[in-house]
Coordinates of N, CA and C in Angstrom, one line a residue:
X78 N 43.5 -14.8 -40.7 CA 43.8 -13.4 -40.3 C 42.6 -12.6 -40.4
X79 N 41.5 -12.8 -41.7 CA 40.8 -11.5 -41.3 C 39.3 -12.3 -40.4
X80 N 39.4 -13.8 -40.0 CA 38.7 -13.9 -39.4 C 38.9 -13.5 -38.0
X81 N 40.3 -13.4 -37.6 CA 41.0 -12.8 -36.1 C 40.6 -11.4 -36.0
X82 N 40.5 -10.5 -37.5 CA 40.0 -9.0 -37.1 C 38.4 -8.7 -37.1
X83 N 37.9 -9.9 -37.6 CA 36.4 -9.5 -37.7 C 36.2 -9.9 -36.1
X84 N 36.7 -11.0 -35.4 CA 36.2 -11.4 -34.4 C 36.5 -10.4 -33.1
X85 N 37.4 -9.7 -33.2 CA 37.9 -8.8 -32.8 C 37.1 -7.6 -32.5
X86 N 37.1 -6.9 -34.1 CA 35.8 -6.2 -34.1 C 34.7 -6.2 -33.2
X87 N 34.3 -7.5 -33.7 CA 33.1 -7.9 -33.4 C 33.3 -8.2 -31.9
X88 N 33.8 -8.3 -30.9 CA 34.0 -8.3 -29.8 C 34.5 -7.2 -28.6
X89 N 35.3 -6.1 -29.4 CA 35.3 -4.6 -29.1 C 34.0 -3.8 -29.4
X90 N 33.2 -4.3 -30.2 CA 31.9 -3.4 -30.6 C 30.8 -4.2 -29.3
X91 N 31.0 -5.6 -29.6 CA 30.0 -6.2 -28.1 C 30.5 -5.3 -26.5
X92 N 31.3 -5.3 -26.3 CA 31.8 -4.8 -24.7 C 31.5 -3.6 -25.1
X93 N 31.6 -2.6 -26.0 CA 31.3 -1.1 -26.0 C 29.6 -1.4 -25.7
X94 N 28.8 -2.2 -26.6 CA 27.5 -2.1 -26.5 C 27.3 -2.7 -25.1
X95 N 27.9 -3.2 -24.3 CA 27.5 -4.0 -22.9 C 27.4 -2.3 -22.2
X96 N 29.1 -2.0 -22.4 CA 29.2 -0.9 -21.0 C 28.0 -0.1 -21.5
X97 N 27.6 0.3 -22.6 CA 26.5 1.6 -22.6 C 25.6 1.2 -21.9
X98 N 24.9 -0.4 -22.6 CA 23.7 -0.3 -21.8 C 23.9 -0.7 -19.9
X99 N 25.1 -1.0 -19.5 CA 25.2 -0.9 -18.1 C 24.7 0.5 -17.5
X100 N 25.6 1.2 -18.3 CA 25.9 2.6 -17.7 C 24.5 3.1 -17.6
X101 N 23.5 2.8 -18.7 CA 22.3 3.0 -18.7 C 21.2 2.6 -17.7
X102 N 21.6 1.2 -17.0 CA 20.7 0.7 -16.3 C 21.0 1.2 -15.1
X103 N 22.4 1.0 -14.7 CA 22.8 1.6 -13.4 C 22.5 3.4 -13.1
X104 N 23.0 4.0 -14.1 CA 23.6 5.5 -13.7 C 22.1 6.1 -12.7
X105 N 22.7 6.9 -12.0 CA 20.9 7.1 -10.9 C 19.9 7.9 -12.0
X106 N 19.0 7.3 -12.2 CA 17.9 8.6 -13.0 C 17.3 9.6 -11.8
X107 N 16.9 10.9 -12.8 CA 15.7 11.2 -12.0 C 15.0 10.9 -11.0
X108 N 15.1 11.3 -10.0 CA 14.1 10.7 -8.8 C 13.3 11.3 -8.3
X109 N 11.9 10.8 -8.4 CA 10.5 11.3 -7.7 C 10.3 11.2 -6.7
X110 N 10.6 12.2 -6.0 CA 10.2 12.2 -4.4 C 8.7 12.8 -3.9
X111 N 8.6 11.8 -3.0 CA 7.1 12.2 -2.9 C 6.8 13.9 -2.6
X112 N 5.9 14.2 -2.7 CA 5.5 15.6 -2.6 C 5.4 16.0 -1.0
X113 N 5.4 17.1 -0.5 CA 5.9 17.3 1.1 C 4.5 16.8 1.1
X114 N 4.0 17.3 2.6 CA 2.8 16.6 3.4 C 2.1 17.8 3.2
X115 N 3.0 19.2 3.4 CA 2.1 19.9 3.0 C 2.0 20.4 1.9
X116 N 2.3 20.3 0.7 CA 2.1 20.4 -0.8 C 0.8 20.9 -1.3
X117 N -0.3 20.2 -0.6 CA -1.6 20.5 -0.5 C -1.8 21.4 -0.3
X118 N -1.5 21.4 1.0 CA -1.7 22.8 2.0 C -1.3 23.9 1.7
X119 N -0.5 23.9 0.7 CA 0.1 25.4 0.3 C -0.6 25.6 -1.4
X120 N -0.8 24.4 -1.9 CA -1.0 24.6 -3.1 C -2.7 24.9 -3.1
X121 N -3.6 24.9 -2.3 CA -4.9 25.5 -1.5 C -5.0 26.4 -0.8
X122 N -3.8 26.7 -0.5 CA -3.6 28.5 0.3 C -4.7 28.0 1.5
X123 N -4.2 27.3 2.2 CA -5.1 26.8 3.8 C -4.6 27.9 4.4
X124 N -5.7 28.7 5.6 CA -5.9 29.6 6.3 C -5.1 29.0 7.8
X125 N -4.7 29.6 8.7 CA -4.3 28.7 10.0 C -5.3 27.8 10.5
X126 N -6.8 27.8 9.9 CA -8.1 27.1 10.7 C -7.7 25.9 10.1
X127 N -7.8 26.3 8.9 CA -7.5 25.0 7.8 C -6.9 24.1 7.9
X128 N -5.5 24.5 8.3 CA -4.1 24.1 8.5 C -4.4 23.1 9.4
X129 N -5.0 24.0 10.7 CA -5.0 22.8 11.6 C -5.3 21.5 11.7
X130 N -6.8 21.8 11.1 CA -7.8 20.4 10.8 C -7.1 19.6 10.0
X131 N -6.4 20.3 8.7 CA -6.0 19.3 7.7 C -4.7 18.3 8.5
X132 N -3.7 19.4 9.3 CA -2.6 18.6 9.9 C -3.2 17.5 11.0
X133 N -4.1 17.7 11.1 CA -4.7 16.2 12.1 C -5.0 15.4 11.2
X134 N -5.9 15.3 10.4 CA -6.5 14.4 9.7 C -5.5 13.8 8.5
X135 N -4.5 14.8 8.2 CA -3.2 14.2 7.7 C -2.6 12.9 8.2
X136 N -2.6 13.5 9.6 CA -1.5 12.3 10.0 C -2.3 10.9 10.1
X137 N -3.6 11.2 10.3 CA -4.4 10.2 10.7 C -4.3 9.4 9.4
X138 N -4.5 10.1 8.3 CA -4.5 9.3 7.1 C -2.9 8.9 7.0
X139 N -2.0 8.9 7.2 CA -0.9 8.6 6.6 C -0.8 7.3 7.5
X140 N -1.0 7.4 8.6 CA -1.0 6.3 9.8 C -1.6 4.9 9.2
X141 N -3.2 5.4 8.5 CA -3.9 4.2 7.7 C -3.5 3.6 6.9
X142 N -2.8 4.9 5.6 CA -2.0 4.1 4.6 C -0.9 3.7 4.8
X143 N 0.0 3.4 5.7 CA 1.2 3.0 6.0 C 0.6 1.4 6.5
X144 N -0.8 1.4 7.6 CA -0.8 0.3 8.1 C -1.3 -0.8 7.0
X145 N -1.8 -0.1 5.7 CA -2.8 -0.9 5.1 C -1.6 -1.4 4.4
X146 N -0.6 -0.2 3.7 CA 0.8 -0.9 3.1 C 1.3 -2.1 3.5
X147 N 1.4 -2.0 5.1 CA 2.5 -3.0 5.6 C 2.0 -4.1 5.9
X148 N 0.4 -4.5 5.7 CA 0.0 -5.6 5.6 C -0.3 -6.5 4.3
X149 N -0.5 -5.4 3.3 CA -0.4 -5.5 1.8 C 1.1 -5.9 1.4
X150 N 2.2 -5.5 2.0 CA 3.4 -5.8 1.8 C 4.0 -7.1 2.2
X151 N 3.4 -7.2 3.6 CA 2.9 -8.9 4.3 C 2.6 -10.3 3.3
X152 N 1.3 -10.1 3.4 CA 0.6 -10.7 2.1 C 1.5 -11.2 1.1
X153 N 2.1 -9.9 0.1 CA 2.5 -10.6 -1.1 C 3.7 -10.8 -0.6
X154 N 4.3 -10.9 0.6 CA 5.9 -11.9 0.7 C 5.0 -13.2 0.9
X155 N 4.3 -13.2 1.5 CA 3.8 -14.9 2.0 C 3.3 -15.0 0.8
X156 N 2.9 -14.4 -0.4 CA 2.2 -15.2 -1.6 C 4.0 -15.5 -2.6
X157 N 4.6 -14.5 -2.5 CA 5.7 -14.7 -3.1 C 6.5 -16.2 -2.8
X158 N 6.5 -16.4 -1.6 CA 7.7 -17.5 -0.7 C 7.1 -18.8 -1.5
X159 N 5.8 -18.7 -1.7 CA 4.8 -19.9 -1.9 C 5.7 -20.0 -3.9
X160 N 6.1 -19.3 -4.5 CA 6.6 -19.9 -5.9 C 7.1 -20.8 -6.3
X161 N 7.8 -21.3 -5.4 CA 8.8 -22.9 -5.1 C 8.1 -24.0 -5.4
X162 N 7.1 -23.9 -4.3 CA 6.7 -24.7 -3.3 C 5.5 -25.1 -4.6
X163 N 5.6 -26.7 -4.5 CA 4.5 -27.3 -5.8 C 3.5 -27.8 -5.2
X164 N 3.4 -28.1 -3.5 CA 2.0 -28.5 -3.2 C 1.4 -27.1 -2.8
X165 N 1.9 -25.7 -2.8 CA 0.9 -24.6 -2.8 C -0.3 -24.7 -4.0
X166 N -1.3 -24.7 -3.0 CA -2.8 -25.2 -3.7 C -3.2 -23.5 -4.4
X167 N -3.9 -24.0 -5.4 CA -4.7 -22.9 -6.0 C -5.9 -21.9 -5.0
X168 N -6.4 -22.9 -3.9 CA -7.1 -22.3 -3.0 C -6.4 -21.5 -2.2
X169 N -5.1 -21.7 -1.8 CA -4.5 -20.7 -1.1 C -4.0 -19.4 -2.0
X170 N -3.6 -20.1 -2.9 CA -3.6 -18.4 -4.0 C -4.2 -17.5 -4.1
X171 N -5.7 -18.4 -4.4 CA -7.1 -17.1 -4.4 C -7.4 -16.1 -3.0
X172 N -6.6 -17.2 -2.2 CA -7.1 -16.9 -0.7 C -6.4 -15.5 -0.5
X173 N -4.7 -15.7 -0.7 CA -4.2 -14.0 -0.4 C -4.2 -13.6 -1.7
X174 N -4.6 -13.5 -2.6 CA -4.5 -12.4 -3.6 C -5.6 -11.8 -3.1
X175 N -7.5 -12.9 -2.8 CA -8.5 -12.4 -2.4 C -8.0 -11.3 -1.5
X176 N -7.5 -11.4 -0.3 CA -6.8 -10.3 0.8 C -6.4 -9.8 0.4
X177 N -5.3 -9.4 -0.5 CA -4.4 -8.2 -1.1 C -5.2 -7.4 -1.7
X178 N -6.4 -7.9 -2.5 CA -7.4 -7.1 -3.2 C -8.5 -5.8 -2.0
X179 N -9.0 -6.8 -0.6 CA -9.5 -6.2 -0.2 C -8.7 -5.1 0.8
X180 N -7.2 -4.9 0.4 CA -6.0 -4.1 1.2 C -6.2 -3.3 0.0
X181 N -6.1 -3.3 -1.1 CA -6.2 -2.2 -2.5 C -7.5 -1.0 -2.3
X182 N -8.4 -2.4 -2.0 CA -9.8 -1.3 -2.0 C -10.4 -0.8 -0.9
X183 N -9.4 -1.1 0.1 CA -9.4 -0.3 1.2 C -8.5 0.7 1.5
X184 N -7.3 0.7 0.8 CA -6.6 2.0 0.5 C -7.4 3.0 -0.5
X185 N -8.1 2.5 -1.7 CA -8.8 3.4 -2.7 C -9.5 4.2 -1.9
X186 N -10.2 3.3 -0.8 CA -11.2 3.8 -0.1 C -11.0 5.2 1.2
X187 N -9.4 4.6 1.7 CA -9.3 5.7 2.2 C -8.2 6.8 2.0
X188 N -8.1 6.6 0.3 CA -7.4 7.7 -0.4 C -8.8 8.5 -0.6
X189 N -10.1 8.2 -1.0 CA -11.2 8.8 -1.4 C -11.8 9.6 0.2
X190 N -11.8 9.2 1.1 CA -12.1 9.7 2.4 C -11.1 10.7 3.0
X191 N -9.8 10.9 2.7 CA -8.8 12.0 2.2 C -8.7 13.2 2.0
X192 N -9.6 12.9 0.4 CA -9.4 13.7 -0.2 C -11.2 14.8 0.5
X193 N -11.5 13.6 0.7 CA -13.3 14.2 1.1 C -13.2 14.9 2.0
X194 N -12.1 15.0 2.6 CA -11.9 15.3 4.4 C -11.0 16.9 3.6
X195 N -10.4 16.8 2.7 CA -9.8 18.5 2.3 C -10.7 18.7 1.6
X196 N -11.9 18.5 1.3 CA -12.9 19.4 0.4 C -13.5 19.8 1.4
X197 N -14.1 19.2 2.3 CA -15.1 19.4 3.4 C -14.5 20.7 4.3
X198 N -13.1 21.1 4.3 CA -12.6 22.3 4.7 C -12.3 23.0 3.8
X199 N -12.5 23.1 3.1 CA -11.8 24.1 1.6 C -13.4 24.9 1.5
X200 N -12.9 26.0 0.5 CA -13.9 26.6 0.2 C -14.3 26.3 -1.4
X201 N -15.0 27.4 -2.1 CA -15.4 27.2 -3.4 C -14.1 26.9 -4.0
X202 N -13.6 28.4 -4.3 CA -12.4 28.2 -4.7 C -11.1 27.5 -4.8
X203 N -11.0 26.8 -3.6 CA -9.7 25.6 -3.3 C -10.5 24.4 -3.5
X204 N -12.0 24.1 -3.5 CA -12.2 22.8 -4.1 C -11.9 22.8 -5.6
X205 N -12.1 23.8 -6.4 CA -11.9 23.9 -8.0 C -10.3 23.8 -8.1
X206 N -9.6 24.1 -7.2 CA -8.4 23.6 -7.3 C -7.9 22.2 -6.8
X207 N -8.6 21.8 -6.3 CA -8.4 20.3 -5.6 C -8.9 19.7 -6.7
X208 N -9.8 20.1 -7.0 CA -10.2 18.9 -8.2 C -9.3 19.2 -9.3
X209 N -8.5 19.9 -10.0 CA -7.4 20.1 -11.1 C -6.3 19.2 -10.0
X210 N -5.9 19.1 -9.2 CA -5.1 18.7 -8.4 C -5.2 17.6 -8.7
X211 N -6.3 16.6 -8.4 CA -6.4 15.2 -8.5 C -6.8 14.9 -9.6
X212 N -7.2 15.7 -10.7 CA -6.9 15.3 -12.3 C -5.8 15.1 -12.6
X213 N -4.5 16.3 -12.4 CA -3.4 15.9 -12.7 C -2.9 14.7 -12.3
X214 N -2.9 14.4 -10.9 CA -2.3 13.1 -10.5 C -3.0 12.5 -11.3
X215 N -3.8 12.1 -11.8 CA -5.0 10.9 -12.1 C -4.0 10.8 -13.6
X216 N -3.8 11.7 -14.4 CA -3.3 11.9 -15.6 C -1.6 11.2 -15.6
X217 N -1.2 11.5 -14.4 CA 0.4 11.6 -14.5 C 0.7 10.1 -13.4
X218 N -0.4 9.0 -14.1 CA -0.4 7.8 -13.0 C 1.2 7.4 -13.6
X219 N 1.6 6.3 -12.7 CA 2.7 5.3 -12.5 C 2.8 4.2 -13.6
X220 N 3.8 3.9 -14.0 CA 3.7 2.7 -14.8 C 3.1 1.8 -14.6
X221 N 2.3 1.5 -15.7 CA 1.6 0.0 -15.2 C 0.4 0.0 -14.7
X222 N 0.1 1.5 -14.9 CA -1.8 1.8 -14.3 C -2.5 2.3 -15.0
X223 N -2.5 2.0 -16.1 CA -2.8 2.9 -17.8 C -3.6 3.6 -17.1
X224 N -4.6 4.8 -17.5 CA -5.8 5.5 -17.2 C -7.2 4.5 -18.1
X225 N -8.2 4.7 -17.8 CA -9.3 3.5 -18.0 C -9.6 4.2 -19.5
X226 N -10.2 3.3 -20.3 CA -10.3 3.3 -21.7 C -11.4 4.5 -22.0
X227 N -11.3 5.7 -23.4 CA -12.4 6.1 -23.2 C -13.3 6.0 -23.9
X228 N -13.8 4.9 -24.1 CA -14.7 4.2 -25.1 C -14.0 3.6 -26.0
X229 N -14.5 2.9 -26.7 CA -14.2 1.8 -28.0 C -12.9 2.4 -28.8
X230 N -12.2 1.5 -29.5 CA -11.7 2.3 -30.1 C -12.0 2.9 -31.4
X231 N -11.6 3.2 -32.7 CA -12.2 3.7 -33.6 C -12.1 2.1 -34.7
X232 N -13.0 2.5 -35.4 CA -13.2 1.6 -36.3 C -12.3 1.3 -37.3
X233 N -11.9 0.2 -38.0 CA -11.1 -0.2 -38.8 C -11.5 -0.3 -40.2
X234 N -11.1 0.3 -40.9 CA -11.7 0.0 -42.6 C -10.4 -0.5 -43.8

């Protein structure tokens, strides 16, 4: 008998602890949507000149990072598909991760040509905000991209 109420227990307290953490994994959180296109553009108080130049060179850039995405996205399905598969050689591994790397640092590169292209229209004053701009982002990175070490850590005694 009281092993029928412990197990009981103990089986009403398991399904309570399941549904919370379901409810937890499922329920929608917060969602970060990307920032408008012009977020920039208003958060630099662009002039109509401004505006202009930046709305071209916007789209140009969004064009590049979409194309560099969808081949970076490419890539790691074909490195993915390869997990099964036991005669996938180590040379082919290095071969597209090698490519996926040079799709990273060619997005770095023309997230950096971007940002070079709204300073080169900005003035004093909106570059000193551009640069607090891309500190914050820099600060408020995504999981999984720590920020770089800032020296050693402290000593142990």
């Amino acid at each position: 008998m009281k092993k029928d109420i412990l197990l009981t227990t103990l089986l009403v307290f398991l399904v309570i602890m399941n549904s919370v953490l379901l409810f937890l994994v499922v329920k929608p959180g917060k969602k970060t949507s990307r920032p408008s296109k012009t977020m920039i553009a208003d958060q630099l108080e662009f002039n109509e000149a401004q505006l202009v130049k930046f709305e071209i060179f916007n789209e140009q850039h969004h064009q590049k990072m979409q194309a560099i995405d969808g081949q970076s996205r490419m890539l790691k399905e074909q490195l993915f598909q390869n997990l099964e598969k036991e005669a996938f050689q180590e040379k082919a591994l290095d071969s597209l991760a090698e490519r996926i790397g040079v799709l990273a640092k060619a997005r770095e590169i023309e997230l950096f040509h971007y940002f070079d292209q709204i300073s080169a229209i900005s003035n004093d004053r909106q570059r000193r905000k551009l640069k607090q701009l891309i500190a914050g982002a820099l600060r408020h990175r995504p999981p999984g991209n720590p920020p770089p070490p800032h020296g050693p850590p402290p000593p142990h005694n």
